[in-house]
XYZ file of C-alpha atoms in Angstrom:
353
model
C 74.455 115.723 174.876
C 77.051 118.594 174.855
C 80.399 117.852 173.085
C 81.760 121.460 173.279
C 81.722 123.957 175.864
C 83.030 127.639 176.053
C 82.972 129.417 179.224
C 83.137 133.119 179.948
C 85.812 133.398 176.943
C 87.341 137.295 176.875
C 90.273 138.170 174.213
C 91.602 141.605 173.455
C 94.422 141.891 170.912
C 95.184 145.691 172.333
C 95.036 146.069 175.778
C 94.542 149.665 175.453
C 91.336 149.009 173.100
C 87.906 147.546 173.861
C 87.569 143.815 174.150
C 87.390 141.840 170.933
C 85.383 139.208 172.794
C 83.568 139.785 176.110
C 82.710 136.838 178.228
C 81.516 134.369 175.747
C 79.677 131.339 176.642
C 77.891 128.570 174.685
C 77.483 124.950 174.602
C 77.341 122.654 171.360
C 75.334 119.268 171.195
C 76.746 116.486 169.632
C 75.715 116.355 166.022
C 74.331 119.970 166.121
C 75.154 122.797 163.609
C 75.740 125.761 165.125
C 76.236 129.570 163.349
C 78.243 132.297 164.274
C 76.715 135.111 162.664
C 77.517 139.113 163.240
C 79.128 142.206 161.567
C 82.519 141.959 160.373
C 85.190 142.661 163.328
C 82.733 141.203 165.913
C 85.422 138.227 166.755
C 83.835 135.378 165.129
C 87.134 134.275 163.735
C 89.235 134.957 166.937
C 86.524 132.623 168.866
C 87.372 129.783 166.258
C 90.749 130.084 166.757
C 90.661 130.333 170.264
C 88.611 126.991 170.328
C 91.020 125.371 167.687
C 94.114 126.171 170.342
C 95.931 128.681 167.809
C 94.887 131.631 169.970
C 95.257 132.008 173.763
C 92.144 133.881 175.545
C 92.967 136.256 178.202
C 90.304 134.632 180.300
C 87.778 131.726 180.157
C 87.865 128.029 179.164
C 87.091 125.482 176.621
C 85.883 121.916 177.254
C 85.704 118.782 174.934
C 83.379 116.037 176.395
C 83.569 117.645 179.650
C 87.085 117.815 179.413
C 89.180 120.957 179.876
C 91.249 121.457 176.698
C 92.129 125.123 176.746
C 92.567 128.238 178.984
C 95.076 131.097 179.481
C 97.294 128.554 181.213
C 96.591 125.237 179.803
C 96.658 123.544 176.285
C 95.584 119.856 175.926
C 97.239 119.032 172.416
C 95.813 115.606 172.588
C 92.223 116.547 172.529
C 92.465 118.772 169.821
C 93.072 115.833 167.364
C 89.374 115.500 167.572
C 88.976 119.277 165.793
C 89.156 120.241 162.155
C 89.304 123.844 160.632
C 88.299 124.808 157.124
C 89.203 128.411 156.589
C 88.321 130.893 153.971
C 91.100 130.813 152.321
C 92.158 127.524 150.413
C 94.508 125.070 152.438
C 95.406 123.014 149.076
C 98.373 122.392 147.560
C 98.273 123.200 144.158
C 101.693 121.096 143.333
C 99.968 117.854 144.555
C 97.120 115.682 143.781
C 93.819 115.564 145.036
C 94.584 112.115 146.655
C 98.026 113.762 148.273
C 96.004 116.756 149.510
C 93.198 114.711 151.188
C 95.401 112.462 152.809
C 97.962 115.125 154.220
C 96.388 115.213 157.600
C 96.987 111.366 157.956
C 100.725 111.135 156.811
C 103.010 109.987 159.596
C 100.230 109.108 162.016
C 98.299 106.028 159.737
C 99.570 103.039 157.753
C 99.411 103.259 154.051
C 96.578 100.941 153.718
C 94.531 102.766 156.607
C 95.247 106.250 154.486
C 94.143 104.813 151.092
C 90.917 103.354 152.595
C 90.347 106.741 154.136
C 90.815 108.667 151.263
C 89.076 106.454 149.054
C 85.949 106.586 151.366
C 86.144 110.731 151.619
C 86.830 110.860 147.681
C 83.366 108.628 147.256
C 81.214 110.601 149.799
C 82.023 113.927 148.155
C 81.634 112.679 144.545
C 85.342 113.092 143.618
C 85.601 109.823 141.901
C 88.083 109.848 138.977
C 89.642 113.146 140.224
C 92.165 111.707 142.646
C 95.108 111.884 140.313
C 94.665 115.262 139.045
C 95.928 118.615 140.837
C 93.721 121.516 142.106
C 93.728 123.608 139.208
C 92.392 120.874 137.086
C 89.085 121.017 138.904
C 86.225 123.518 139.601
C 85.980 125.783 142.333
C 82.787 123.837 143.572
C 85.265 120.685 143.348
C 88.002 122.269 145.074
C 86.034 123.361 148.079
C 84.805 119.736 148.271
C 88.268 118.569 148.497
C 88.939 120.935 151.386
C 85.984 119.478 153.320
C 87.519 115.695 152.487
C 90.946 116.808 153.574
C 89.242 118.171 156.952
C 87.117 115.023 157.360
C 89.653 112.229 156.472
C 91.122 112.174 160.199
C 87.559 111.360 161.722
C 87.204 114.566 163.793
C 84.262 115.039 165.842
C 83.914 119.102 165.576
C 84.163 120.749 162.356
C 85.148 124.655 162.698
C 84.130 126.464 159.587
C 85.144 129.966 158.944
C 83.206 131.445 156.073
C 84.357 128.549 153.668
C 81.906 129.402 150.853
C 82.544 133.016 150.628
C 84.888 132.741 147.368
C 82.062 130.911 145.919
C 79.203 132.483 143.488
C 75.719 132.141 144.771
C 74.911 129.385 142.620
C 77.814 127.453 143.484
C 77.620 128.392 147.097
C 73.989 126.742 147.422
C 74.733 123.859 145.423
C 77.435 122.974 147.760
C 75.980 123.600 150.579
C 73.126 121.634 149.728
C 75.319 118.662 149.114
C 78.152 118.866 152.195
C 75.842 119.526 155.048
C 73.915 116.277 154.620
C 77.004 114.623 154.713
C 77.891 116.373 158.152
C 74.529 115.186 159.646
C 74.979 111.655 158.114
C 78.459 111.437 159.976
C 77.120 112.884 163.116
C 79.374 115.831 162.964
C 79.121 118.647 165.569
C 79.989 122.105 163.494
C 80.433 125.460 164.341
C 80.049 127.850 161.225
C 80.913 131.114 160.754
C 79.130 133.090 158.148
C 78.413 136.835 157.395
C 75.661 135.644 155.037
C 72.194 135.312 156.938
C 70.325 133.186 154.479
C 73.120 130.685 154.116
C 73.507 130.417 158.230
C 69.752 130.322 159.089
C 69.242 127.412 155.993
C 71.550 124.975 157.747
C 71.643 125.393 161.078
C 70.014 124.083 164.255
C 70.770 127.161 166.230
C 72.496 130.542 165.202
C 74.630 132.913 167.924
C 74.513 136.533 167.027
C 77.769 138.400 168.161
C 78.114 142.277 168.353
C 80.803 144.361 169.439
C 82.178 141.149 171.069
C 79.240 139.882 173.014
C 76.610 137.585 172.516
C 73.373 139.077 171.688
C 71.154 135.952 171.501
C 71.397 132.087 171.034
C 68.241 130.318 169.604
C 67.097 128.546 166.677
C 66.794 130.376 163.605
C 63.241 130.945 163.427
C 63.275 132.293 167.016
C 65.884 134.471 166.619
C 63.864 136.078 163.427
C 60.468 135.897 164.867
C 61.576 137.187 168.537
C 64.886 139.155 168.406
C 65.920 140.102 171.764
C 67.578 143.447 171.144
C 66.919 146.215 168.271
C 70.365 145.320 166.774
C 69.460 141.470 166.411
C 66.180 142.436 164.696
C 67.864 145.015 162.275
C 70.760 142.536 161.605
C 68.387 139.268 160.735
C 66.102 141.548 158.351
C 64.235 144.464 157.898
C 61.906 145.921 160.724
C 59.271 148.357 161.527
C 59.788 150.188 164.572
C 57.013 152.255 166.561
C 58.411 154.168 169.774
C 55.571 153.094 172.157
C 54.521 154.189 175.873
C 53.657 151.278 177.927
C 50.193 151.944 179.358
C 49.515 148.895 181.362
C 50.629 145.245 181.727
C 48.415 142.744 183.379
C 48.868 138.950 182.703
C 49.246 138.112 179.003
C 48.013 141.368 177.729
C 50.324 144.633 177.274
C 48.511 147.739 176.323
C 50.856 150.512 174.567
C 50.305 154.122 173.203
C 51.878 155.598 170.145
C 51.488 157.954 167.316
C 49.227 155.551 165.601
C 47.000 154.854 168.814
C 46.402 152.187 171.361
C 47.345 148.687 170.784
C 46.110 145.503 173.000
C 48.894 142.964 172.411
C 48.123 139.226 173.784
C 50.430 136.658 174.492
C 53.451 139.129 174.413
C 54.962 140.725 177.453
C 56.815 143.933 177.750
C 60.117 144.153 178.674
C 59.944 144.314 182.705
C 60.082 147.742 184.193
C 60.187 149.661 180.872
C 58.062 152.512 180.302
C 58.813 153.314 176.819
C 59.462 150.415 174.175
C 59.423 149.777 170.507
C 56.315 147.696 169.041
C 57.742 145.883 166.223
C 56.717 144.090 163.581
C 58.410 142.451 160.502
C 57.461 143.699 156.761
C 55.918 140.350 155.662
C 53.379 140.763 158.514
C 52.004 144.261 157.662
C 48.917 144.240 155.863
C 48.752 146.563 152.636
C 45.643 147.552 150.649
C 43.120 150.050 149.896
C 41.113 149.719 153.238
C 43.108 149.789 156.495
C 44.184 151.558 159.638
C 46.610 153.975 158.375
C 46.749 155.931 155.029
C 49.864 156.520 153.360
C 51.493 156.910 149.990
C 54.252 154.834 148.127
C 57.651 156.499 148.618
C 60.078 153.481 147.173
C 59.846 150.431 145.519
C 62.845 148.154 146.603
C 62.066 145.183 143.917
C 63.926 141.631 144.516
C 62.409 139.348 142.136
C 60.496 137.104 143.688
C 59.491 139.724 146.251
C 59.775 143.618 146.962
C 59.854 145.883 149.491
C 57.326 148.611 149.697
C 58.229 151.668 151.633
C 55.162 153.587 152.583
C 55.411 157.179 154.493
C 51.951 157.824 156.280
C 50.027 160.996 156.710
C 51.096 161.438 160.651
C 54.976 160.926 159.347
C 55.460 157.284 160.235
C 57.423 154.820 157.766
C 56.731 151.448 156.981
C 58.280 148.870 154.905
C 55.960 146.266 153.658
C 57.146 142.992 152.028
C 54.883 141.688 149.043
C 55.507 139.104 146.014
C 57.362 140.420 143.529
C 54.286 139.680 140.713
C 52.471 142.445 142.622
C 52.641 146.043 140.849
C 52.887 149.294 142.771
C 53.430 152.635 141.595
C 55.393 155.522 143.196
C 52.820 158.146 145.238
C 50.375 155.406 145.022
C 47.757 155.843 147.673
C 47.574 152.958 150.153
C 46.275 152.024 153.703
C 48.581 150.044 156.186
C 47.097 147.688 158.790
C 49.362 146.296 161.809
C 48.225 142.988 162.859
C 49.229 143.111 166.689
C 49.185 139.159 166.896
C 52.294 139.278 164.674
C 54.012 141.957 166.498
C 56.449 141.991 169.407
C 58.204 144.136 171.948
C 61.854 145.329 172.030
C 63.601 147.709 174.265
C 64.545 150.832 173.120
């Protein structure tokens, strides 16, 4: 059941330039974590501000529990109390204690006993015991981030809007905090819209991911679906390395498509080529390309991109095609080494050119 619905939102800061958001629509289910991913400047933060009511869209509507809460001419401030926002920049007052920071959204709205109980609850679930009397400057970066989430959740919101809240943490701290706070969100039944530029971060915690580019929705699906079956070349490239073979569609009957490219003919079953397209890409991820002494295509190692636990082997074939192959970091390859590449069509998919 949906808790938040965005319908046909468009927005443009400068009327003379291209729109920053164009006809954005999506539904957030109750208890769902939805990540917004895409390059910088695609309108991810703008969209959060429109949902939150701090920015008015040029067109479109936002609904909470099937009730209109925002449009170009209407704003329901009462329903916005169900939303909490955690921005990239800290909202903590460094001259106030942790208790005072967490309690600040409740001041003037609740009695002292209710405030104390609510803050104590947040302090306990975020592991901030014995820190309530300290100032933010006395805490570690990870602890301060937990205070940010405690402050956002203390008023009991139903929807959390997170705008790259982990961007100022180092990788180790980021992974530690994420592994701690997102289970809390799920246990509390919160619905979350999470903006991130870090693909691994977004995929690891999301039920679904929405890819934005040029102010438009490119794809909305589960992380596995977005990665394994991207809808466009942009999504394929944004979500990971990809091998693309420009191909001619020879035939398409039922669940079998026959394509031809510089490597020969490929009979692909279970995948349908984009309707009406004569030219498409046959695409395959690097981890699905087979590499060895025997294979379909001869080539040489031109570059080795070593990443520790894995490595990307760049192969140039004799027919001037180039492939990226993902292999475990423990395997040893050498520049100019002769190898053969095999394309298992059962792991390939089609993309429009």
